[in-house]
Coordinates of C-alpha atoms in Angstrom, one line a residue:
M282 CA 0.2 0.1 -0.1
D283 CA 0.9 3.9 -0.5
V284 CA 3.2 5.2 2.2
E285 CA 2.5 8.7 1.1
N286 CA 0.7 9.8 4.5
A287 CA 4.1 8.7 6.2
E288 CA 6.5 10.7 4.2
N289 CA 7.2 13.4 6.7
Q290 CA 3.9 15.4 6.8
Q291 CA 3.3 15.4 3.0
T292 CA -0.2 15.6 3.8
L293 CA -2.3 18.2 5.6
T294 CA -3.5 15.9 8.0
V295 CA -2.3 17.4 11.3
D296 CA -0.1 15.1 13.6
S297 CA -0.7 15.9 17.2
N298 CA 0.3 14.1 20.4
I299 CA -1.9 14.8 23.4
E300 CA -1.3 11.5 25.1
N301 CA -1.9 9.8 21.8
A302 CA -4.6 11.4 21.2
E303 CA -6.1 12.3 17.7
I304 CA -6.4 15.7 18.8
V305 CA -7.0 17.2 15.2
E306 CA -9.8 14.8 14.3
N307 CA -11.7 16.3 17.1
K308 CA -11.0 20.1 16.6
E309 CA -12.4 19.7 13.0
S310 CA -15.9 19.4 14.7
A311 CA -18.5 21.6 12.8
E312 CA -18.5 25.4 13.3
Q313 CA -21.7 27.5 12.7
A314 CA -22.2 28.3 9.0
S315 CA -22.7 32.1 10.2
E316 CA -19.3 33.0 11.1
S317 CA -19.0 32.6 7.3
V318 CA -15.6 33.9 5.2
K319 CA -13.0 35.1 7.8
T320 CA -10.4 37.6 6.5
S321 CA -6.3 36.7 7.0
D322 CA -5.7 39.3 9.5
E323 CA -8.5 37.5 11.3
I324 CA -7.1 34.1 10.9
E325 CA -3.7 34.7 12.0
K326 CA -5.0 36.2 15.3
A327 CA -7.2 33.4 15.9
G328 CA -6.5 31.0 19.3
N329 CA -4.1 32.6 21.8
N330 CA -3.8 30.0 24.5
E331 CA -3.4 26.0 25.4
F332 CA -7.2 25.5 25.9
E333 CA -8.8 28.1 23.5
Y334 CA -10.1 25.1 21.5
L335 CA -12.1 24.2 24.3
E336 CA -13.9 27.6 24.2
R337 CA -15.3 26.7 20.6
N338 CA -17.0 23.3 21.9
E339 CA -15.3 21.4 19.1
F340 CA -13.4 19.0 21.2
T341 CA -15.9 17.7 23.8
S342 CA -14.0 14.4 23.8
E343 CA -11.4 16.3 25.9
I344 CA -14.1 18.2 28.3
Y345 CA -15.7 14.5 28.8
K346 CA -12.8 12.6 29.8
I347 CA -12.0 10.3 32.7
E348 CA -8.9 8.4 33.7
V349 CA -9.1 4.6 35.1
K350 CA -6.4 3.4 37.2
N351 CA -5.4 0.1 38.6
L352 CA -6.0 -1.9 34.9
G353 CA -3.1 -3.9 35.9
Y354 CA -1.4 -5.3 32.2
F355 CA -4.3 -4.9 29.8
G356 CA -4.8 -5.0 25.9
I357 CA -6.8 -2.0 24.5
G358 CA -8.9 -4.4 22.5
E359 CA -10.1 -6.3 25.8
F360 CA -10.7 -3.0 27.7
K361 CA -12.9 -1.8 24.6
K362 CA -14.5 -5.1 24.7
L363 CA -15.1 -4.4 28.5
L364 CA -16.6 -1.1 28.0
K365 CA -18.6 -1.0 25.1
T366 CA -19.9 -4.8 25.2
T367 CA -20.4 -5.8 28.8
L368 CA -21.0 -2.4 30.4
K369 CA -22.7 -1.0 27.4
L370 CA -20.5 2.4 28.0
D371 CA -21.2 4.8 24.9
I372 CA -17.5 5.8 24.6
T373 CA -15.6 7.6 21.6
K374 CA -11.9 6.9 22.1
I375 CA -9.3 5.3 24.5
K376 CA -6.0 6.9 25.0
S377 CA -3.2 4.4 27.1
P378 CA 0.2 5.4 27.2
T379 CA 2.3 2.3 26.4
R380 CA 3.4 0.0 29.4
K381 CA 0.9 1.5 31.8
E382 CA -1.5 0.7 34.1
F383 CA -4.3 3.5 33.5
A384 CA -6.1 4.6 30.4
F385 CA -8.1 7.8 29.4
V386 CA -11.6 7.2 28.3
C387 CA -13.4 10.4 26.3
F388 CA -17.4 10.9 26.3
R389 CA -19.8 12.9 24.0
N390 CA -21.3 14.5 26.9
Q391 CA -21.5 14.9 30.8
E392 CA -24.2 12.3 31.1
D393 CA -22.2 9.6 29.4
Q394 CA -19.2 10.2 31.5
Q395 CA -21.1 10.4 34.9
R396 CA -22.3 7.0 34.1
A397 CA -19.0 5.7 33.2
L398 CA -17.8 7.3 36.6
E399 CA -20.6 5.4 38.7
T400 CA -19.8 2.1 36.7
L401 CA -16.2 1.7 36.7
N402 CA -15.3 3.1 40.1
G403 CA -14.8 0.2 42.3
Y404 CA -15.5 -2.5 39.4
K405 CA -13.9 -5.6 39.5
W406 CA -11.9 -6.7 36.5
K407 CA -9.1 -9.3 36.0
G408 CA -8.5 -9.7 39.6
K409 CA -8.1 -5.7 40.1
V410 CA -10.6 -3.2 41.7
L411 CA -10.5 -0.6 39.3
K412 CA -10.6 3.3 40.0
A413 CA -12.1 6.1 37.8
M414 CA -11.9 9.8 37.9
A415 CA -12.6 12.9 36.0
A416 CA -9.9 14.0 33.9
K417 CA -8.5 17.4 32.8
A418 CA -8.3 18.1 29.2
S419 CA -5.4 18.2 27.5
A420 CA -3.3 21.3 26.1
D421 CA -3.4 22.1 22.4
P422 CA 0.2 21.1 21.7
L423 CA 1.3 23.7 19.0
H424 CA 0.2 26.4 21.4
K425 CA 1.7 24.7 24.1
R426 CA 5.2 24.0 22.1
R427 CA 4.8 27.7 21.0
G428 CA 4.6 29.0 24.7
E429 CA 7.5 27.0 25.8
E430 CA 9.7 28.3 23.0
L431 CA 8.4 31.9 24.0
S432 CA 9.1 31.3 27.8
G433 CA 12.9 29.9 26.8
E434 CA 11.9 26.3 28.0
T435 CA 13.1 24.7 24.7
K436 CA 14.6 26.2 22.0
P437 CA 12.9 26.5 18.4
K438 CA 13.7 23.5 16.2
R439 CA 15.7 24.3 13.1
Q440 CA 13.0 24.2 10.4
R441 CA 13.7 21.2 7.5
T442 CA 13.7 22.0 3.7
A443 CA 10.9 20.6 1.6
K444 CA 13.9 18.2 0.2
E445 CA 14.9 17.2 3.8
A446 CA 11.2 16.4 5.0
T447 CA 10.5 14.3 1.8
C448 CA 13.6 13.1 0.1
P449 CA 16.1 12.6 3.0
L450 CA 18.3 10.2 0.4
A451 CA 18.2 12.6 -2.7
E452 CA 21.5 13.7 -2.3
L453 CA 22.9 10.1 -2.5
T454 CA 23.5 8.2 -5.8
Y455 CA 20.6 5.9 -6.6
E456 CA 23.4 2.7 -6.2
K457 CA 24.1 4.2 -2.3
Q458 CA 20.4 4.4 -1.7
L459 CA 20.0 0.9 -2.5
E460 CA 22.8 -0.3 -0.8
Q461 CA 21.6 1.5 2.5
K462 CA 17.9 0.1 2.0
T463 CA 19.2 -3.5 1.5
E464 CA 21.2 -2.9 4.8
E465 CA 18.1 -1.6 6.4
M466 CA 16.1 -4.6 4.8
S467 CA 18.5 -7.2 6.0
A468 CA 18.4 -5.9 9.7
L469 CA 14.7 -5.8 10.0
L470 CA 14.5 -9.6 8.8
K471 CA 17.2 -10.6 11.0
K472 CA 15.5 -9.1 13.8
Y473 CA 12.1 -10.7 12.6
T474 CA 13.7 -14.3 12.5
Q475 CA 15.8 -14.1 15.7
E476 CA 12.1 -12.8 17.5
L477 CA 10.5 -16.2 15.8
R478 CA 13.0 -18.4 16.8
R479 CA 12.8 -17.3 20.4
L480 CA 8.7 -17.8 20.2
N481 CA 8.6 -20.4 18.2
P482 CA 11.4 -23.4 18.1
A483 CA 9.8 -25.3 15.6
A484 CA 10.6 -22.5 13.0
K485 CA 14.2 -23.1 13.2
P486 CA 14.9 -25.4 10.6
H487 CA 12.5 -23.2 7.9
L488 CA 14.4 -19.8 9.5
D489 CA 17.9 -21.6 8.4
K490 CA 16.8 -22.3 4.7
F491 CA 15.2 -18.5 4.7
Q492 CA 16.5 -16.2 1.9
F493 CA 16.5 -12.7 1.0
N494 CA 17.2 -11.7 -2.5
G495 CA 17.9 -7.9 -1.6
V496 CA 16.2 -4.4 -2.9
L497 CA 15.1 -4.3 -6.7
A498 CA 15.9 -0.9 -8.3
S499 CA 12.7 1.2 -9.7
P500 CA 12.7 1.5 -13.4
A501 CA 11.6 5.1 -12.6
V502 CA 14.0 7.4 -10.2
D503 CA 12.5 10.8 -10.8
G504 CA 9.1 11.8 -11.2
Y505 CA 7.6 8.5 -10.2
R506 CA 4.8 10.0 -8.0
N507 CA 1.3 9.6 -9.9
K508 CA -0.5 10.7 -7.0
N509 CA 0.2 13.5 -4.4
E510 CA -1.6 15.2 -1.6
F511 CA -0.1 18.8 -1.2
S512 CA -0.9 21.3 1.8
I513 CA -2.4 24.7 1.4
A514 CA -0.6 27.1 4.0
K515 CA 1.8 29.8 4.2
N516 CA 5.3 29.8 4.0
A517 CA 7.7 31.5 6.7
D518 CA 7.4 34.8 4.6
G519 CA 3.8 34.7 4.8
E520 CA 3.1 33.6 1.8
I521 CA 0.2 31.1 0.7
I522 CA 1.7 27.9 -0.9
V523 CA 0.6 24.8 -2.1
G524 CA 3.5 22.1 -1.3
F525 CA 4.4 19.7 1.7
R526 CA 4.2 20.5 5.4
L527 CA 7.6 20.7 7.0
G528 CA 6.5 19.8 10.5
S529 CA 4.1 18.3 13.0
Y530 CA 1.2 20.4 14.4
S531 CA 2.5 19.0 17.6
D532 CA 6.4 20.6 17.1
G533 CA 4.7 23.9 16.8
S534 CA 4.7 24.0 12.8
V535 CA 2.4 24.8 10.4
E536 CA 4.1 25.9 7.5
V537 CA 3.8 24.7 3.9
A538 CA 7.2 24.8 1.3
D539 CA 7.4 24.7 -2.5
V540 CA 8.0 21.5 -3.9
Q541 CA 9.1 22.8 -7.7
Q542 CA 12.5 21.4 -6.8
L543 CA 11.6 17.7 -5.5
P544 CA 13.2 15.0 -7.8
H545 CA 10.1 12.4 -7.1
L546 CA 7.3 14.4 -8.4
P547 CA 6.3 14.5 -12.0
A548 CA 5.8 17.8 -13.9
Q549 CA 2.3 17.5 -14.0
A550 CA 2.1 17.6 -10.4
K551 CA 4.2 20.5 -10.1
W552 CA 2.3 22.3 -12.4
A553 CA -1.0 21.5 -10.3
A554 CA 0.6 22.7 -7.3
L555 CA 1.4 26.3 -8.8
S556 CA -1.8 26.2 -10.6
F557 CA -3.6 26.0 -7.6
Q558 CA -1.3 28.3 -5.6
Q559 CA -2.6 31.2 -8.0
L560 CA -6.3 30.3 -7.6
V561 CA -6.2 30.3 -3.7
R562 CA -3.9 33.3 -3.8
Q563 CA -6.4 35.4 -5.9
S564 CA -9.6 33.9 -3.9
K565 CA -11.6 35.8 -1.5
F566 CA -11.7 32.4 0.4
Q567 CA -8.7 31.8 2.9
P568 CA -6.0 28.9 3.3
F569 CA -7.4 26.4 6.1
N570 CA -5.6 27.1 9.7
P571 CA -5.6 24.4 12.1
V572 CA -4.9 27.1 14.4
G573 CA -8.3 27.9 15.5
N574 CA -9.8 25.8 12.5
L575 CA -10.5 29.1 10.1
G576 CA -10.2 28.9 6.6
H577 CA -11.2 26.8 3.7
F578 CA -8.7 25.7 1.2
R579 CA -7.2 22.8 2.7
Q580 CA -5.6 20.3 0.6
L581 CA -5.1 19.3 -3.0
M582 CA -5.0 15.7 -4.1
V583 CA -3.2 15.5 -7.4
R584 CA -3.2 12.2 -9.6
T585 CA -1.4 11.8 -13.1
S586 CA -1.2 8.9 -15.7
S587 CA 1.7 7.9 -17.0
A588 CA 0.3 6.0 -19.9
T589 CA -2.2 8.6 -21.0
G590 CA -1.1 11.7 -19.3
E591 CA -4.6 12.8 -17.8
L592 CA -4.6 15.0 -14.5
M593 CA -7.0 14.6 -12.0
L594 CA -7.2 17.4 -9.2
V595 CA -9.3 17.0 -6.1
A596 CA -9.7 20.3 -4.1
G597 CA -9.9 19.4 -0.4
I598 CA -11.9 22.5 1.4
Y599 CA -13.1 22.4 4.8
S600 CA -16.6 23.6 4.8
S601 CA -17.7 23.7 8.6
N602 CA -17.3 27.5 8.3
L603 CA -19.1 28.1 4.9
S604 CA -22.9 28.4 4.1
E605 CA -24.4 26.4 1.6
S606 CA -24.4 29.5 -1.1
E607 CA -20.6 30.1 -0.3
Q608 CA -19.7 26.2 -1.1
V609 CA -21.7 26.4 -4.3
E610 CA -19.7 29.7 -5.4
L611 CA -16.3 27.8 -4.0
Q612 CA -16.9 25.0 -6.5
Q613 CA -18.2 27.3 -9.2
E614 CA -15.0 29.3 -9.1
L615 CA -13.0 26.0 -9.1
K616 CA -14.8 25.1 -12.3
N617 CA -14.3 28.8 -13.9
F618 CA -10.7 28.7 -13.2
Y619 CA -9.9 25.5 -14.9
D620 CA -12.1 26.1 -17.6
Q621 CA -9.8 29.1 -18.5
P622 CA -7.8 28.5 -22.0
E623 CA -4.4 30.1 -20.3
Q624 CA -4.4 27.6 -17.5
N625 CA -4.2 24.8 -19.8
E626 CA -1.5 26.0 -22.2
T627 CA 1.4 23.3 -20.3
H628 CA -0.9 20.5 -19.1
K629 CA -4.6 20.5 -18.7
C630 CA -6.7 19.4 -15.5
S631 CA -8.7 16.3 -17.1
S632 CA -10.8 15.7 -14.4
L633 CA -12.1 17.6 -11.2
Y634 CA -13.2 17.1 -8.0
Y635 CA -14.5 18.9 -4.9
Q636 CA -14.1 17.4 -1.3
D637 CA -15.6 18.1 1.9
V638 CA -12.8 18.1 4.4
K639 CA -13.9 17.9 8.0
H640 CA -14.8 16.2 10.8
R641 CA -16.1 12.8 9.7
E642 CA -19.3 11.5 11.4
A643 CA -19.4 8.2 13.6
G644 CA -19.2 5.3 11.1
Q645 CA -18.0 7.6 8.3
M646 CA -15.0 6.1 6.7
I647 CA -14.4 8.8 3.8
N648 CA -14.4 12.4 3.3
P649 CA -17.1 12.8 0.2
V650 CA -16.2 14.0 -3.1
T651 CA -18.0 15.7 -5.9
H652 CA -17.5 16.0 -9.4
L653 CA -17.1 18.9 -10.8
A654 CA -15.7 18.6 -14.3
G655 CA -14.0 16.8 -17.0
S656 CA -13.7 13.2 -16.6
T657 CA -15.1 10.9 -13.7
H658 CA -11.8 8.5 -13.7
I659 CA -7.9 8.2 -15.5
T660 CA -6.7 5.5 -16.6
D661 CA -3.1 3.7 -15.9
T662 CA -1.5 0.4 -17.0
I663 CA 0.3 -2.3 -15.2
Q664 CA 1.3 -5.6 -16.3
G665 CA 0.1 -4.8 -19.7
L666 CA -3.3 -4.2 -17.9
Q667 CA -5.2 -0.9 -18.2
F668 CA -7.1 0.2 -14.8
R669 CA -9.6 3.0 -14.0
I670 CA -9.0 4.7 -11.2
S671 CA -11.3 6.9 -9.0
P672 CA -10.7 9.5 -6.6
L673 CA -10.2 7.6 -3.5
A674 CA -9.1 4.6 -4.7
F675 CA -5.6 3.0 -4.1
F676 CA -3.3 2.7 -6.9
Q677 CA 0.3 1.9 -6.5
I678 CA 1.9 5.2 -6.3
N679 CA 5.2 4.2 -8.5
T680 CA 3.4 2.6 -11.8
A681 CA 6.7 1.3 -13.1
G682 CA 8.2 0.1 -9.9
A683 CA 4.7 -1.8 -9.2
N684 CA 5.2 -3.8 -12.6
V685 CA 8.6 -5.1 -10.9
L686 CA 6.5 -5.6 -7.6
Y687 CA 3.8 -7.5 -9.2
Q688 CA 6.0 -10.0 -11.2
Q689 CA 8.0 -10.6 -8.1
A690 CA 4.7 -11.4 -6.1
I691 CA 3.6 -13.8 -9.2
D692 CA 7.1 -15.5 -9.1
L693 CA 6.9 -16.1 -5.3
A694 CA 3.5 -17.2 -5.4
A695 CA 4.2 -19.7 -8.4
P696 CA 0.4 -20.0 -9.5
T697 CA -0.6 -22.7 -11.6
P698 CA -3.8 -23.1 -13.9
D699 CA -5.4 -25.1 -10.8
T700 CA -4.7 -22.3 -8.2
T701 CA -7.3 -20.1 -7.1
M702 CA -6.0 -16.7 -5.3
L703 CA -7.3 -14.6 -2.7
D704 CA -6.5 -11.3 -2.9
I705 CA -6.9 -9.8 0.7
C706 CA -7.1 -5.6 0.4
C707 CA -7.7 -5.5 -3.4
G708 CA -8.0 -2.0 -4.3
T709 CA -8.9 -1.3 -7.4
G710 CA -8.0 -5.0 -8.3
T711 CA -4.6 -4.6 -9.8
I712 CA -2.8 -7.5 -8.2
A713 CA -6.1 -9.8 -8.5
L714 CA -5.9 -8.9 -12.1
A715 CA -2.4 -9.6 -12.7
F716 CA -2.3 -13.0 -11.1
A717 CA -5.8 -13.7 -13.1
K718 CA -4.3 -15.2 -16.3
H719 CA -1.9 -17.8 -14.4
C720 CA -4.7 -19.1 -12.0
K721 CA -8.5 -20.8 -12.2
Q722 CA -9.9 -18.3 -10.5
V723 CA -9.4 -15.3 -8.5
F724 CA -11.3 -13.7 -5.2
G725 CA -10.9 -10.4 -4.0
V726 CA -12.2 -7.9 -0.9
E727 CA -11.6 -4.4 -0.4
I728 CA -13.4 -2.2 2.3
V729 CA -13.8 0.7 -0.3
A730 CA -16.9 0.1 -2.7
D731 CA -15.8 2.6 -5.1
A732 CA -12.6 0.7 -5.5
I733 CA -14.7 -3.0 -6.2
K734 CA -16.6 -0.9 -8.7
D735 CA -13.6 0.1 -10.5
A736 CA -12.1 -3.4 -9.9
E737 CA -15.1 -5.0 -11.6
Y738 CA -15.0 -2.2 -14.3
N739 CA -11.2 -3.0 -14.7
A740 CA -12.1 -6.9 -14.9
E741 CA -14.5 -6.4 -17.8
A742 CA -12.4 -3.8 -19.5
N743 CA -9.6 -6.1 -19.8
K744 CA -11.8 -9.1 -20.7
I745 CA -11.2 -11.2 -17.7
T746 CA -14.2 -13.4 -16.6
N747 CA -12.4 -15.6 -13.7
C748 CA -12.1 -12.7 -11.0
K749 CA -14.9 -12.1 -8.4
F750 CA -14.8 -9.1 -6.1
F751 CA -16.3 -8.5 -2.8
A752 CA -16.6 -4.9 -0.9
G753 CA -16.6 -5.2 2.9
N754 CA -14.1 -6.1 6.0
A755 CA -11.6 -8.9 5.0
D756 CA -12.2 -10.1 8.0
D757 CA -16.2 -10.9 7.4
Y758 CA -15.3 -12.5 3.9
I759 CA -12.1 -14.4 4.2
K760 CA -13.8 -17.5 5.5
S761 CA -16.7 -17.1 2.8
M762 CA -14.1 -16.5 0.2
V763 CA -12.3 -19.9 1.3
R764 CA -15.2 -22.0 1.6
E765 CA -16.4 -21.0 -2.3
A766 CA -13.3 -21.9 -3.6
L767 CA -13.3 -25.0 -2.0
Y768 CA -16.8 -25.6 -3.0
G769 CA -16.0 -25.1 -6.7
Q770 CA -13.1 -27.4 -6.4
E771 CA -13.2 -30.9 -8.6
P772 CA -13.8 -33.8 -6.3
G773 CA -10.6 -35.9 -5.8
K774 CA -8.6 -32.9 -6.9
P775 CA -5.7 -31.5 -4.5
V776 CA -6.7 -27.9 -3.3
D777 CA -4.3 -25.2 -4.4
L778 CA -5.2 -22.1 -2.6
I779 CA -3.2 -18.9 -2.4
A780 CA -3.7 -15.6 -0.1
V781 CA -2.0 -12.5 -1.2
V782 CA -2.3 -9.7 0.9
D783 CA -1.4 -5.8 0.4
P784 CA -2.7 -4.2 3.5
P785 CA -2.4 0.0 4.5
R786 CA 0.7 0.5 6.6
A787 CA -0.5 -0.2 9.9
G788 CA -0.6 -4.0 8.3
L789 CA -3.7 -6.3 8.8
H790 CA -5.9 -6.4 11.9
N791 CA -5.3 -9.5 14.1
R792 CA -8.8 -10.6 13.2
S793 CA -7.9 -11.0 9.4
I794 CA -4.7 -12.8 10.8
A795 CA -6.5 -15.5 12.9
A796 CA -8.8 -15.9 9.9
I797 CA -6.0 -16.8 7.2
R798 CA -4.3 -19.1 9.6
S799 CA -8.0 -20.9 10.8
A800 CA -8.5 -21.5 7.2
S801 CA -6.4 -24.6 7.0
A802 CA -6.8 -24.8 3.0
I803 CA -4.3 -21.9 2.3
K804 CA -1.2 -23.5 2.1
R805 CA 0.9 -20.2 0.5
L806 CA 0.5 -16.7 1.5
V807 CA 2.5 -13.6 -0.2
Y808 CA 2.9 -10.6 2.2
V809 CA 3.2 -7.6 0.2
S810 CA 4.3 -4.4 2.9
C811 CA 5.0 -0.9 2.1
N812 CA 5.9 -0.5 6.0
P813 CA 7.9 -3.7 7.0
N814 CA 8.3 -2.4 10.5
S815 CA 4.6 -2.0 11.1
A816 CA 3.8 -5.2 9.3
K817 CA 6.7 -7.4 11.5
R818 CA 3.7 -7.7 14.2
N819 CA 1.8 -9.5 11.4
F820 CA 4.8 -11.7 10.6
I821 CA 5.1 -13.0 14.1
E822 CA 1.2 -13.5 14.2
L823 CA 1.7 -15.7 11.1
S824 CA 4.5 -17.6 12.2
R825 CA 3.4 -18.3 16.1
P826 CA 3.0 -21.3 17.4
E827 CA -0.7 -22.5 17.4
S828 CA -3.1 -22.0 20.4
K829 CA -6.5 -21.3 21.9
H830 CA -6.4 -17.6 19.9
W831 CA -4.1 -18.5 17.0
K832 CA -5.6 -21.7 15.6
G833 CA -4.3 -23.4 12.5
E834 CA -0.9 -24.6 11.6
P835 CA 1.5 -21.9 11.4
F836 CA 3.2 -20.1 8.1
Y837 CA 6.9 -20.4 8.1
P838 CA 8.7 -17.7 5.8
K839 CA 10.6 -18.9 3.0
S840 CA 12.2 -16.2 0.8
A841 CA 11.6 -12.6 0.4
V842 CA 12.5 -9.6 -1.9
A843 CA 12.4 -5.9 -1.7
V844 CA 11.2 -3.4 -4.5
D845 CA 12.4 0.7 -4.4
M846 CA 8.6 2.2 -5.2
F847 CA 10.1 5.1 -3.4
P848 CA 13.4 6.2 -4.8
H849 CA 15.1 9.4 -2.5
T850 CA 12.9 8.4 0.5
T851 CA 13.5 5.8 3.3
H852 CA 10.9 3.7 2.3
T853 CA 11.1 0.2 0.9
E854 CA 8.1 -2.2 -0.4
L855 CA 8.8 -6.2 0.8
V856 CA 7.5 -9.0 -0.2
I857 CA 7.7 -12.0 1.8
L858 CA 6.7 -15.7 0.8
F859 CA 5.2 -17.8 3.4
E860 CA 4.3 -21.2 3.4
R861 CA 2.8 -24.0 5.9
E862 CA 4.4 -27.2 6.8
A863 CA 3.0 -30.1 5.1
K864 CA 1.7 -32.6 7.6
T865 CA 4.2 -35.9 8.0
S866 CA 2.4 -39.0 7.7
T867 CA 2.1 -39.3 11.4
D868 CA 0.3 -35.9 11.8
A869 CA -1.9 -37.3 9.3
V870 CA -2.1 -40.6 11.2
A871 CA -2.7 -38.8 14.3
Q872 CA -5.5 -36.7 13.2
A873 CA -7.4 -39.5 11.3
K874 CA -7.5 -41.0 14.6
E875 CA -8.5 -38.1 16.6
K876 CA -11.4 -37.7 13.9
T877 CA -12.6 -41.3 14.3
K878 CA -12.3 -40.8 18.2
E879 CA -14.5 -37.7 17.8
A880 CA -17.1 -39.8 15.4
D881 CA -17.1 -42.8 18.1
V882 CA -17.6 -40.2 20.7
A883 CA -20.7 -38.7 18.6
A884 CA -22.2 -41.9 17.5
E885 CA -22.2 -42.8 21.8
T886 CA -24.0 -40.1 22.5
E887 CA -26.4 -40.2 19.7
E888 CA -27.4 -43.7 20.7
Q889 CA -27.5 -42.8 24.3
V890 CA -30.1 -39.7 23.2
A891 CA -32.2 -42.5 21.6
K892 CA -32.1 -44.6 24.6
T893 CA -33.4 -42.0 26.4
E894 CA -36.2 -41.1 23.9
E895 CA -37.0 -44.7 24.0
T896 CA -37.6 -45.1 27.7
A897 CA -39.4 -41.7 27.9
T898 CA -42.0 -43.0 25.3
T899 CA -42.3 -46.3 27.0
T900 CA -43.0 -44.5 30.3
T901 CA -45.5 -42.2 28.6
T902 CA -47.4 -45.3 27.1
T903 CA -47.5 -46.9 30.7
T904 CA -48.7 -44.0 32.3
T905 CA -51.7 -43.5 29.5

C-alpha cells in the first residue's frame, strides 16, 4: 500500500501527540456556518492559549474525559470490549500510554461521562479493583510548544527544507540508496527471524533456509509519484503556498514549502501545485489554518497517469464555516478557473473534484467527493492491463515500480492453472487481475466500495472473466471466499489455494490474520508490505505456534525480496512468501485417529439420546 502519508508530513493531516490522542480529528468538528468567510488577519489572530479550542465546543471528548487506574497489564482490545460490550458505555476513544496501568476514556457528553464514573469506580476486572475519576483536558500541542519556546523552556527546532522532509536520500547516488535500503531490510528481517526463533522453536529449520534476495531497483527514479496530496498554508515569509508540510502540529509547525525542486514529483504534479496556488491567492476564500480551525482551502490531491497523460485534481475544502451558497460559489470558482484557456497551455486538468474535508461523523469512513468537471476517472497501465482509477481508490504510487513488484509477487506465489488466489485488500484489483491469467480463479475483497466498482470495471475492460470481487471488511469475507473456492473444486483434485495480502501501512488486523490461519486450505501466502516495520507484528502472528487464539498451523517465511517503490525516500516495499509446513504421515495418522475418536464419541452420544427418548416414550405409554 501507499506510504505517502508517512513521508514526513506530506499531507495536511495534522500530527498531534496529546496523550496519544488525535486532537485534529476532534478539532475539525463543525462550526456554525454563520461564521462565514474570515479575513487573513482574523485567521492569524485566532487562538491565543493552550485551551482556547475548548471554548469553541469542538473538542467535547477532551471535556468529558475520565482516567481509569489500577488496570494492571491489559490490551486495548479487551478493555474496549469491557467498556462497550460488557458495560454498554458509549465511548468515543481510549487513550493509553504504552506499558502503563491506566487509560483515559473519552465521551461525547456529561451524562455518558458520569455514568462511566459510577460504573467503573470500584468495578472488579481481572482481579483488580478499578478506580475512575474525571480527567483534565489536554493542552493544544501547538500552543503549548510555542509557549515553551517563547518562555525559553525549549529551543525552536531548525525548520527542515522540503527536500529534507520528503526526499532525505536525494543527495545520495541511486546505487548508494539501494545499498542503504538493502542493509536496513536485512537488519529488519534478521530481527524478525531472531524473535521468531525465540517464540517458535519449530520454526528453526525453516528459518535456516530462509533467503532474502535484496532490494530491486525502480525502473523510474525521478518523477515517479502518480499521486500527491499537497497542503495549502503559508510559508515562513507569509506567502500562500501549495506544497508539503515541513513539520508536525505537535512540534509547533504549520508551515508549507514549495515543491518545484523535488525530484520524485512529475512535471504535471508541480504544474498542478502552481496553478492551484494561483487560484487560492486570488480567491476571497482563505487557506485553512488548524490554529482555530479557520479558513477553507485545505488540501489538493493530484493524480496523474504516465500511460495517458491524464491529470485529476481533487480540491479538499474545509466547509464547516461556509454556508451552502458559499460552497456553491467556491465550487463554481474552481470550475471557472480550470475552464480558462490560459490555464491549460502547459498541462490540462482532465478531471476536477471537490472534496468536503472536515470532521467525520460516527461510522463515516471517507470524506465525500463531488465531481465538478471533466472525466470521472483516469486510466493507467500495469502488467499490460488498463486500470480505471477513481479519486479515492488505492493505486500503487509508482506505476513502473508496480510492474516489478507484481511480477515478484507472481514469481514467489508460483500459481498454476489449478490455483485459486485470494486477494485480501484488493483495491482496484491490480494484483488480482495481474494474477488472473496465471490462475483458475481469483477472489478479491476491499473495504472501499468505489474501489470494488473500479475492480469490476477493470476486469470487464480487460476481458478477464475469472475474477470475483467483494466489498466489505476482509475479516468478514476471508472464510466465505475460502468456502467458495473449496465448493468449486473438482472432486478428487487437490486444492491449491494462495492468499495475497497488500494491506495499509499499519498491516492487517489480527482478526484477519486469525481468519487466514484458521483456513487450513490456504497453504501459501504472499505478504506485500509498504511498511515492513509495522508489518513485522503480522509476520510474527502468522508464524507463532498454534494456540487457543491462533488456531491453525503456522506459516513460515520461505523467501523475501524488496522493491524500491519510493526512490529518494527511506521507504521500501517488501514481499515475503510464507508457507505452511506439510503434515507428515505421522501427523496425518494422528489427525485421522482424532477424527475417528470424535466420530465414535458422537455416535455413542446419539445412541444414548435414542435410548433416553425410547425410555421416555415407554414411560408415557405406561402412564396412559
